[in-house]
Coordinates of C-alpha atoms in Angstrom, one line a residue:
Chain A
M1 CA 45.5 204.8 182.2
I2 CA 43.1 207.7 182.8
K3 CA 42.3 208.1 186.5
V4 CA 39.1 209.4 188.0
E5 CA 41.2 211.7 190.2
W6 CA 42.2 213.6 187.1
L7 CA 38.5 214.4 186.5
Y8 CA 38.2 215.6 190.1
W9 CA 41.2 217.9 189.6
L10 CA 39.6 219.3 186.5
I11 CA 36.4 220.0 188.3
G12 CA 38.3 221.6 191.2
L13 CA 40.2 223.8 188.7
V14 CA 36.9 224.9 187.1
F15 CA 35.5 225.9 190.5
V16 CA 38.7 227.8 191.3
V17 CA 38.7 229.7 188.0
M18 CA 35.0 230.6 188.5
A19 CA 35.8 231.8 192.0
V20 CA 38.5 234.1 190.7
Q21 CA 36.0 235.5 188.2
M22 CA 33.5 235.9 191.0
A23 CA 35.9 237.9 193.1
A24 CA 36.3 240.4 190.2
D25 CA 32.5 240.6 189.6
R26 CA 31.3 243.9 191.1
S27 CA 27.7 243.2 190.2
N28 CA 27.7 240.5 193.0
P29 CA 26.9 242.1 196.4
K30 CA 28.5 239.2 198.2
R31 CA 31.4 238.7 195.8
W32 CA 34.2 238.0 198.4
T33 CA 32.3 235.4 200.4
S34 CA 30.9 233.8 197.2
A35 CA 34.4 233.6 195.8
A36 CA 35.7 232.1 199.1
F37 CA 33.0 229.4 199.0
W38 CA 33.5 228.2 195.4
G39 CA 37.3 228.6 195.6
L40 CA 37.4 226.5 198.8
L41 CA 35.1 223.9 197.3
G42 CA 37.4 223.8 194.3
L43 CA 40.4 223.1 196.5
T44 CA 38.7 220.3 198.3
F45 CA 38.7 218.3 195.1
P46 CA 42.5 217.9 194.7
Y47 CA 43.0 217.8 198.5
G48 CA 40.4 215.0 198.6
T49 CA 42.7 212.9 196.4
G50 CA 45.2 212.7 199.3
V51 CA 42.5 211.9 201.8
A52 CA 41.0 209.2 199.6
N53 CA 44.4 207.7 199.1
A54 CA 44.8 207.5 202.9
T55 CA 41.6 205.5 203.3
A56 CA 42.4 203.2 200.3
K57 CA 45.9 202.7 201.6
N58 CA 47.3 202.0 198.2
G59 CA 50.7 203.4 198.8
D60 CA 50.2 206.8 197.2
W61 CA 50.8 210.2 198.9
T62 CA 48.3 210.9 201.6
L63 CA 46.9 213.9 203.5
P64 CA 45.1 214.0 206.9
A65 CA 41.3 214.2 206.8
E66 CA 40.8 216.7 209.7
P67 CA 41.8 219.9 207.7
L68 CA 39.3 218.9 205.0
G69 CA 36.7 218.5 207.8
V70 CA 37.4 222.1 208.9
A71 CA 37.0 223.2 205.2
V72 CA 33.7 221.4 205.0
L73 CA 32.5 223.2 208.1
A74 CA 33.6 226.5 206.6
L75 CA 31.6 225.7 203.5
I76 CA 28.6 224.8 205.6
V77 CA 28.8 228.2 207.5
L78 CA 29.2 230.2 204.2
A79 CA 26.3 228.4 202.6
G80 CA 24.1 228.0 205.7
F81 CA 24.2 231.7 206.8
N82 CA 23.5 233.1 203.3
F83 CA 26.9 234.4 202.4
L84 CA 26.4 233.3 198.7
G85 CA 25.4 236.0 196.2
K86 CA 24.8 236.2 192.5
G87 CA 26.2 238.5 189.9
V88 CA 24.2 239.9 187.0
P89 CA 24.8 237.4 184.2
V90 CA 26.1 238.8 180.9
T91 CA 24.1 236.8 178.3
T92 CA 22.1 237.0 175.1
T93 CA 18.5 238.3 174.9
G94 CA 15.5 236.2 173.9
E95 CA 15.6 237.7 170.3
Q96 CA 19.3 237.0 169.9
R97 CA 18.7 233.4 171.0
E98 CA 15.9 233.0 168.5
A99 CA 18.0 234.4 165.7
S100 CA 21.0 232.2 166.6
A101 CA 18.7 229.2 166.9
A102 CA 17.4 229.9 163.4
R103 CA 20.9 230.4 162.1
L104 CA 22.4 227.2 163.6
G105 CA 19.3 225.0 163.2
N106 CA 19.6 221.5 164.5
K107 CA 23.4 221.7 164.4
I108 CA 23.1 223.1 168.0
F109 CA 22.1 219.7 169.2
V110 CA 25.4 218.1 168.0
P111 CA 27.4 219.2 171.1
A112 CA 24.6 218.5 173.5
L113 CA 24.3 214.9 172.1
T114 CA 28.1 214.6 172.1
I115 CA 28.1 214.2 175.9
P116 CA 25.9 211.1 176.1
L117 CA 27.5 209.7 172.9
V118 CA 31.0 209.8 174.3
A119 CA 29.7 208.5 177.7
I120 CA 28.1 205.5 175.9
V121 CA 31.3 204.8 173.9
C122 CA 33.4 205.0 177.0
A123 CA 31.1 202.8 179.1
S124 CA 30.6 200.1 176.5
V125 CA 33.4 199.9 173.9
L126 CA 36.3 201.4 175.8
D127 CA 35.5 200.0 179.3
E128 CA 37.4 196.8 178.6
S129 CA 40.3 198.5 176.9
G130 CA 42.2 199.3 180.1
L131 CA 42.2 203.0 179.1
F132 CA 40.2 204.0 182.2
E133 CA 40.6 203.2 185.8
T134 CA 38.6 200.0 186.6
G135 CA 34.9 200.6 187.3
K136 CA 35.1 204.4 186.5
A137 CA 34.5 204.3 182.8
T138 CA 31.0 205.8 183.0
L139 CA 32.0 208.6 185.2
L140 CA 35.1 209.4 183.2
G141 CA 33.0 209.1 180.0
L142 CA 30.8 211.8 181.3
G143 CA 33.8 214.1 182.0
L144 CA 35.5 213.3 178.7
G145 CA 32.1 213.8 176.9
C146 CA 31.9 217.3 178.4
V147 CA 35.4 218.3 177.3
V148 CA 34.8 217.0 173.8
A149 CA 31.4 218.7 173.7
L150 CA 32.9 222.0 174.8
V151 CA 35.3 221.9 171.8
V152 CA 32.6 220.8 169.4
G153 CA 30.2 223.5 170.9
M154 CA 32.7 226.3 170.3
L155 CA 33.3 225.1 166.7
V156 CA 29.6 224.8 166.0
T157 CA 28.6 228.2 167.5
G158 CA 31.7 229.9 166.3
E159 CA 32.5 231.2 169.8
K160 CA 36.2 232.1 170.1
K161 CA 36.5 233.1 173.7
L162 CA 36.8 230.3 176.4
S163 CA 35.6 232.9 179.0
V164 CA 32.1 232.7 177.5
P165 CA 31.3 229.1 178.5
V166 CA 33.1 229.6 181.8
H167 CA 30.9 232.7 182.5
S168 CA 27.7 230.9 181.5
G169 CA 28.5 227.9 183.7
R170 CA 29.3 230.2 186.5
S171 CA 25.9 231.9 186.2
M172 CA 24.3 228.5 186.5
L173 CA 26.4 227.7 189.5
E174 CA 25.4 231.0 191.2
A175 CA 21.8 230.3 190.5
M176 CA 22.1 226.8 192.1
G177 CA 24.0 228.1 195.1
S178 CA 24.3 225.8 198.1
A179 CA 22.0 223.1 196.5
L180 CA 25.1 222.0 194.6
L181 CA 26.8 221.1 197.9
L182 CA 23.9 219.3 199.5
P183 CA 24.3 215.8 197.8
Q184 CA 27.9 215.6 199.1
L185 CA 26.9 216.7 202.6
L186 CA 24.1 214.1 202.7
A187 CA 26.7 211.5 201.8
V188 CA 28.7 212.7 204.8
L189 CA 25.7 212.6 207.1
G190 CA 25.0 209.0 205.9
S191 CA 28.4 207.8 206.8
I192 CA 28.3 209.6 210.2
F193 CA 25.0 207.9 210.9
A194 CA 26.6 204.6 210.1
V195 CA 29.7 205.1 212.3
A196 CA 27.6 206.4 215.2
G197 CA 25.3 203.3 215.1
V198 CA 22.0 204.9 214.0
G199 CA 21.3 201.8 211.9
D200 CA 21.7 199.3 214.7
Q201 CA 19.3 201.3 216.9
V202 CA 16.6 201.2 214.2
G203 CA 17.2 197.5 213.8
D204 CA 16.7 196.9 217.5
I205 CA 13.5 198.8 217.6
M206 CA 12.2 196.9 214.6
N207 CA 13.0 193.5 216.2
K208 CA 11.1 194.5 219.4
V209 CA 8.0 195.7 217.6
L210 CA 7.6 192.9 215.1
P211 CA 5.6 189.8 216.0
D212 CA 7.2 186.4 215.4
D213 CA 5.0 184.5 213.0
S214 CA 3.3 186.7 210.4
K215 CA 4.8 186.5 206.9
Y216 CA 2.8 189.3 205.5
L217 CA 3.5 191.6 208.4
A218 CA 7.2 191.0 208.1
V219 CA 7.1 191.7 204.3
I220 CA 5.3 194.9 205.0
A221 CA 7.7 195.9 207.8
Y222 CA 10.7 195.2 205.5
C223 CA 9.4 197.1 202.5
V224 CA 7.8 200.0 204.4
G225 CA 10.9 200.1 206.6
M226 CA 13.2 200.3 203.6
F227 CA 10.9 203.1 202.2
L228 CA 10.8 205.2 205.4
F229 CA 14.4 204.7 206.3
T230 CA 15.4 205.8 202.8
V231 CA 13.1 208.9 203.2
I232 CA 15.0 209.8 206.3
M233 CA 18.5 209.0 205.1
G234 CA 18.0 210.1 201.4
N235 CA 19.8 207.0 200.2
A236 CA 18.6 203.4 199.8
F237 CA 22.1 202.2 200.0
A238 CA 22.3 203.4 203.6
A239 CA 18.9 201.8 204.5
F240 CA 19.6 198.4 202.9
P241 CA 22.2 197.0 205.3
V242 CA 20.2 198.2 208.3
M243 CA 16.8 196.8 207.3
T244 CA 18.2 193.6 205.8
A245 CA 20.1 192.8 209.0
A246 CA 17.0 193.7 211.1
I247 CA 14.3 191.9 209.1
G248 CA 15.2 190.8 205.6
W249 CA 17.7 188.2 206.4
P250 CA 16.8 186.8 209.8
V251 CA 13.0 186.9 209.4
L252 CA 12.1 186.7 205.7
I253 CA 14.9 184.5 204.5
Q254 CA 16.0 182.3 207.4
Q255 CA 12.7 182.0 209.3
M256 CA 10.2 182.1 206.4
H257 CA 12.4 180.6 203.7
G258 CA 11.9 183.4 201.2
N259 CA 13.7 183.3 197.8
E260 CA 16.9 185.2 198.5
P261 CA 17.4 187.2 195.3
A262 CA 13.7 188.2 195.2
V263 CA 13.6 189.4 198.8
L264 CA 16.8 191.4 198.5
A265 CA 16.3 192.9 195.0
I266 CA 12.7 194.0 195.8
G267 CA 13.7 195.3 199.2
M268 CA 16.3 197.6 197.6
L269 CA 13.7 198.8 195.1
A270 CA 11.3 199.6 197.9
G271 CA 14.1 201.9 199.1
F272 CA 14.3 203.5 195.6
A273 CA 10.6 204.2 195.8
G274 CA 11.4 206.1 199.0
T275 CA 14.2 208.1 197.3
L276 CA 11.5 209.5 194.9
C277 CA 9.7 211.1 197.9
T278 CA 12.4 212.8 200.0
P279 CA 14.2 216.2 200.0
M280 CA 17.1 214.2 201.6
A281 CA 17.9 212.7 198.2
A282 CA 18.9 216.2 197.1
N283 CA 20.8 215.4 193.9
F284 CA 17.7 213.7 192.5
N285 CA 15.0 215.9 193.9
I286 CA 16.2 219.4 195.0
V287 CA 19.1 219.9 192.4
P288 CA 16.7 219.4 189.5
A289 CA 14.3 222.0 191.0
T290 CA 17.1 224.6 191.1
L291 CA 18.5 223.6 187.7
L292 CA 15.0 224.1 186.2
E293 CA 14.6 227.4 188.1
L294 CA 11.4 226.3 189.8
K295 CA 9.8 228.5 192.5
D296 CA 8.7 225.4 194.4
Q297 CA 11.8 223.4 195.3
Y298 CA 9.6 220.5 196.2
G299 CA 8.0 220.4 192.7
P300 CA 9.8 217.3 191.5
I301 CA 9.0 215.5 194.7
K302 CA 5.3 216.4 194.4
A303 CA 5.4 215.0 190.8
Q304 CA 7.0 211.7 192.1
L305 CA 5.2 211.2 195.4
P306 CA 2.2 209.3 194.1
T307 CA 4.4 207.1 191.9
G308 CA 6.7 206.4 194.8
I309 CA 3.9 205.3 197.1
A310 CA 2.3 203.2 194.3
L311 CA 5.6 201.5 193.7
L312 CA 6.0 200.8 197.4
G313 CA 2.7 199.0 197.1
C314 CA 3.9 197.0 194.1
C315 CA 7.1 196.0 195.9
T316 CA 5.1 194.7 198.9
V317 CA 2.6 192.8 196.8
I318 CA 5.1 191.3 194.5
M319 CA 7.3 190.2 197.4
A320 CA 4.4 188.7 199.3
L321 CA 3.1 186.8 196.3
F322 CA 6.3 185.6 194.5
A323 CA 9.1 185.5 197.0
F324 CA 7.8 182.5 199.1
Chain B
M1 CA 19.0 205.1 221.5
I2 CA 20.3 208.7 222.0
V3 CA 22.0 208.8 218.6
L4 CA 18.6 208.8 217.0
L5 CA 18.3 212.4 218.1
G6 CA 20.4 213.1 214.9
V7 CA 17.5 211.8 212.9
V8 CA 15.2 214.0 214.8
V9 CA 17.3 217.0 214.0
V10 CA 17.1 216.2 210.3
I11 CA 13.3 215.8 210.4
L12 CA 12.7 218.9 212.5
G13 CA 15.1 220.9 210.2
F14 CA 13.3 220.0 207.1
V15 CA 9.8 220.4 208.6
T16 CA 10.6 223.9 209.8
R17 CA 12.3 224.7 206.4
R18 CA 15.6 225.7 207.8
N19 CA 18.5 226.1 205.4
P20 CA 19.2 222.4 204.4
V21 CA 23.0 222.8 204.3
L22 CA 22.9 224.0 207.9
V23 CA 20.4 221.2 209.0
V24 CA 22.6 218.5 207.5
G25 CA 25.8 220.0 209.0
V26 CA 24.3 220.3 212.5
A27 CA 22.7 216.8 212.4
G28 CA 26.1 215.4 211.4
I29 CA 27.9 217.1 214.3
V30 CA 25.2 216.2 216.8
T31 CA 25.1 212.6 215.8
G32 CA 28.8 212.2 215.8
L33 CA 29.2 213.7 219.3
L34 CA 26.2 211.7 220.7
G35 CA 27.8 208.6 219.1
R36 CA 30.7 209.2 221.5
M37 CA 33.1 210.4 218.8
D38 CA 35.6 213.0 220.0
P39 CA 35.6 216.4 218.0
L40 CA 38.7 215.5 216.0
E41 CA 37.1 212.2 215.0
V42 CA 34.0 214.1 213.8
L43 CA 36.2 216.4 211.8
A44 CA 38.0 213.5 210.2
A45 CA 34.8 211.7 209.5
F46 CA 33.4 214.9 207.7
G47 CA 36.6 215.2 205.7
R48 CA 36.9 211.5 204.7
S49 CA 33.3 211.0 203.6
F50 CA 33.3 214.4 201.8
A51 CA 36.4 213.2 199.8
D52 CA 34.8 209.8 199.1
S53 CA 31.6 211.3 197.8
R54 CA 33.2 213.7 195.3
S55 CA 31.6 211.8 192.4
V56 CA 28.1 213.1 193.2
T57 CA 29.3 216.7 192.3
V58 CA 30.8 215.6 189.0
Y59 CA 27.8 216.9 187.1
A60 CA 29.0 220.5 187.6
I61 CA 31.4 219.8 184.7
V62 CA 28.4 219.8 182.4
L63 CA 27.4 223.4 183.2
P64 CA 29.8 225.4 181.0
V65 CA 28.9 223.4 177.9
I66 CA 25.1 223.7 178.5
G67 CA 25.6 227.4 179.4
L68 CA 27.4 228.1 176.1
L69 CA 24.7 226.2 174.1
E70 CA 21.9 227.9 175.9
R71 CA 23.4 231.3 175.0
Y72 CA 23.2 230.3 171.4
G73 CA 19.6 229.2 171.5
L74 CA 19.7 225.5 172.5
R75 CA 16.4 225.7 174.4
E76 CA 14.7 227.8 171.7
Q77 CA 15.7 225.2 169.0
A78 CA 14.6 222.3 171.2
R79 CA 11.1 224.1 171.3
N80 CA 11.2 224.7 167.5
L81 CA 12.0 221.0 166.8
I82 CA 9.1 219.7 169.0
G83 CA 6.8 222.2 167.3
R84 CA 7.4 220.5 164.0
L85 CA 6.9 216.9 165.3
G86 CA 3.2 216.5 164.7
R87 CA 0.7 215.8 167.5
L88 CA 3.0 215.2 170.3
S89 CA 1.7 216.2 173.7
A90 CA 3.8 216.8 176.8
G91 CA 2.7 213.6 178.5
R92 CA 3.3 211.5 175.4
F93 CA 6.7 213.0 174.9
L94 CA 7.7 212.5 178.5
T95 CA 6.4 208.9 178.4
V96 CA 8.7 208.2 175.5
Y97 CA 11.6 209.8 177.4
L98 CA 10.8 207.7 180.5
L99 CA 10.9 204.5 178.4
V100 CA 14.2 205.6 176.6
R101 CA 15.7 206.4 180.0
Q102 CA 14.6 203.0 181.5
V103 CA 15.9 201.0 178.6
T104 CA 19.2 202.8 178.3
A105 CA 19.7 202.6 182.1
A106 CA 18.9 198.9 181.9
F107 CA 21.9 198.5 179.6
G108 CA 24.1 200.3 182.1
L109 CA 24.0 203.7 180.3
N110 CA 22.7 205.6 183.4
S111 CA 24.8 208.8 183.0
I112 CA 23.7 209.6 179.5
G113 CA 20.7 211.5 181.0
G114 CA 20.2 213.6 184.1
P115 CA 18.9 216.9 185.3
A116 CA 22.0 218.9 184.0
Q117 CA 22.8 216.9 180.9
T118 CA 19.4 216.3 179.4
V119 CA 16.4 217.6 181.4
R120 CA 17.3 221.3 181.6
P121 CA 18.6 221.8 178.1
L122 CA 16.4 219.5 176.1
V123 CA 13.6 217.5 177.8
A124 CA 12.0 220.3 179.8
P125 CA 11.9 222.9 177.0
M126 CA 10.6 220.2 174.6
A127 CA 7.9 219.2 177.1
E128 CA 6.9 222.8 177.5
A129 CA 6.7 223.3 173.8
A130 CA 4.7 220.2 173.3
A131 CA 2.3 221.3 176.0
E132 CA 1.9 224.7 174.4
R133 CA 1.4 223.2 171.0
S134 CA -1.2 220.7 172.0
T135 CA -3.3 223.2 173.9
G136 CA -2.6 226.0 171.5
A137 CA -2.0 228.6 174.2
K138 CA 0.8 229.9 176.3
L139 CA 1.3 227.9 179.5
P140 CA 0.3 229.6 182.8
E141 CA 3.2 229.9 185.3
R142 CA 1.7 227.2 187.5
W143 CA 1.6 224.7 184.6
R144 CA 5.1 225.7 183.4
E145 CA 6.4 224.7 186.9
K146 CA 4.3 221.5 186.8
V147 CA 5.5 220.4 183.3
R148 CA 9.2 221.1 184.4
S149 CA 8.7 219.1 187.6
Y150 CA 7.2 216.2 185.6
S151 CA 10.2 216.3 183.2
A152 CA 12.6 215.9 186.1
S153 CA 10.4 213.1 187.5
A154 CA 10.4 211.2 184.2
D155 CA 14.2 211.2 184.3
T156 CA 14.5 210.1 187.9
V157 CA 11.9 207.4 187.8
G158 CA 13.4 206.1 184.6
V159 CA 16.9 205.8 185.8
F160 CA 15.9 204.3 189.2
F161 CA 13.7 201.6 187.9
G162 CA 15.8 200.8 184.8
E163 CA 19.3 200.6 186.3
D164 CA 18.7 197.6 188.5
C165 CA 18.0 195.4 185.5
F166 CA 21.7 195.9 184.8
I167 CA 24.2 193.7 186.6
A168 CA 27.1 196.0 187.0
I169 CA 25.2 198.8 188.7
G170 CA 26.1 200.0 192.2
S171 CA 22.9 198.9 193.9
I172 CA 23.2 195.3 192.6
L173 CA 26.8 195.1 193.5
L174 CA 26.0 196.5 197.0
I175 CA 23.4 193.8 197.6
T176 CA 25.7 190.9 196.5
G177 CA 28.7 192.5 198.3
F178 CA 26.8 192.9 201.6
V179 CA 25.0 189.6 201.6
N180 CA 27.8 187.4 200.2
S181 CA 30.3 188.8 202.8
T182 CA 28.0 189.1 205.8
Y183 CA 26.1 185.8 205.4
H184 CA 28.6 183.8 203.3
Q185 CA 26.3 183.3 200.3
D186 CA 27.0 183.3 196.6
I187 CA 24.2 185.2 195.0
E188 CA 24.8 186.1 191.4
P189 CA 24.1 189.6 190.2
T190 CA 22.0 188.2 187.3
Q191 CA 19.5 186.6 189.7
L192 CA 18.9 190.0 191.3
A193 CA 18.6 191.8 188.0
L194 CA 15.9 189.4 187.0
W195 CA 13.7 190.4 189.9
A196 CA 14.1 194.1 189.1
I197 CA 12.3 193.6 185.7
P198 CA 8.7 193.2 187.1
L199 CA 9.1 196.5 189.1
A200 CA 10.6 198.2 186.1
V201 CA 7.4 197.3 184.2
C202 CA 5.3 198.6 187.2
A203 CA 7.2 201.9 187.3
F204 CA 6.7 202.4 183.5
V205 CA 3.0 201.7 183.7
I206 CA 2.3 203.8 186.8
H207 CA 4.4 206.8 185.9
G208 CA 3.6 206.7 182.2
A209 CA -0.1 206.7 183.1
R210 CA 0.4 209.7 185.4
L211 CA 2.3 211.6 182.7
L212 CA -0.6 210.9 180.2
L213 CA -3.1 211.9 182.9
M214 CA -1.3 215.2 183.3
D215 CA -2.1 215.9 179.6
R216 CA -5.8 215.4 180.1
Q217 CA -5.8 217.6 183.2
L218 CA -3.9 220.3 181.4
E219 CA -6.2 220.2 178.4
R220 CA -9.3 220.3 180.6
E221 CA -8.0 223.3 182.6
M222 CA -6.9 225.1 179.5
A223 CA -10.3 224.5 177.9
V224 CA -12.1 225.9 181.0
A225 CA -9.8 228.9 181.1
A226 CA -10.4 229.6 177.4
A227 CA -14.2 229.2 177.8
E228 CA -14.1 231.6 180.7
H229 CA -12.2 234.1 178.6
D230 CA -14.7 233.9 175.8
L231 CA -17.8 234.2 178.1
P232 CA -19.7 237.4 177.5
L233 CA -19.3 239.7 180.5
P234 CA -22.5 240.0 182.6
E235 CA -24.4 243.3 182.1
G236 CA -22.9 246.1 184.0
A237 CA -19.7 244.2 184.9
D238 CA -17.5 247.0 183.7
K239 CA -19.0 249.5 186.2

């Protein structure tokens, strides 16, 4: 059975190899601290296996979480105080790319399409086969798709040296910089908020503010609350238990007899509308901006903001009209 | 009440545009300590949740493949291909992508697209090429940014408002898991997925319309720019 941890080890290895390359790259003015950052990030992946085992308590080898916490703080310091630099990427010129595009034609799409194709096959056909760890078929399909696509890509382009894709990937990493770390850090923040009881406090405030008998006000409070809390937390999953415990369940379902699946499903989607509008949802909003090399890191959010607000309106109206 | 200061730290940090990594790190430490966790517990919480959230960084594995293909002209060929596909504007192309992304996500195939896998190497260059083709001019920098931003938005809106129509997706399982265990209910995932369909339709109509509106706005601005360019200079303007 292929385990998801193996994929994490592969990613860790890729980061460590890239870090070694960075340490040797004299064109990067901050090469030592950059190498330290990416190398340390790479090491957190295999170490994380031991920490995850400890929380799951499945009898595997375990490691304490505190040293990983120290490593995370070190990553925050390296990224937060601008210790990350970029080397000069060794790559092809515009003319060379045009020429190679003309030579390869549409064959160059084959490796790019291999990634989703393998992911589809893994998620649909092979999911039931027991080949993959339960529930991880899509994630593993993505990883497997990339490995296959790399082989296909080297065959199609005729590239012999494995250092070329590693170098190209490293240039993209250096361009993204600390944005790559942000999604994982936001997940950390979300769980600390949960442990420290931020959610309960918001629920208390909501209960005090809301009048007892107005169905429409309660619907608006639930949907807008899901939206706003998701904007703050960057994650509708973190907002859902809080707002549902505060309003969704006691007021909309128990008191007003709303249709349970309708209230809950639409409430979650009001949170998704909030995800479209916030820099806290970094992997959906900030990471694309860096990947697309935009000058304005809020570009994607600006493109999504009107849609997000309109969808919040749709959620509120649909819930008010059809859930009762 | 005092733990809400952590939320305030986050908001202030983003409003004053501090380094986001630093903002999130400080907010985490502040919230943990205000929530009466001792420093070692805060460290352990950082480590544990960092380990548990490794899956969000998995997309980094895509970068070497895409980097290799870009070196060999992937983006250029994506542009060439769109150039040959008749009268396809950027907005129409992105609307089609939005629909494809929603439908595939609704069937549970939500990792076949994404900013690293599809938007940077294929969707954004194709949308740019389509925009240049339909207006017949090179895109100004501001519009290039805008077309790229809209490409990312088509992907995100598509996956968010498609995936909930699928029953084995995280958010649906989170709802059933939370409600069924907290309130002792037995809600079926299919009932929830059904209620996601009307909003999937709303999302397609709203965002699709905005993508098509972007086309018209682009055409209008480019026409104005072209007209200004062709205008005869007033007498003595070169002095």
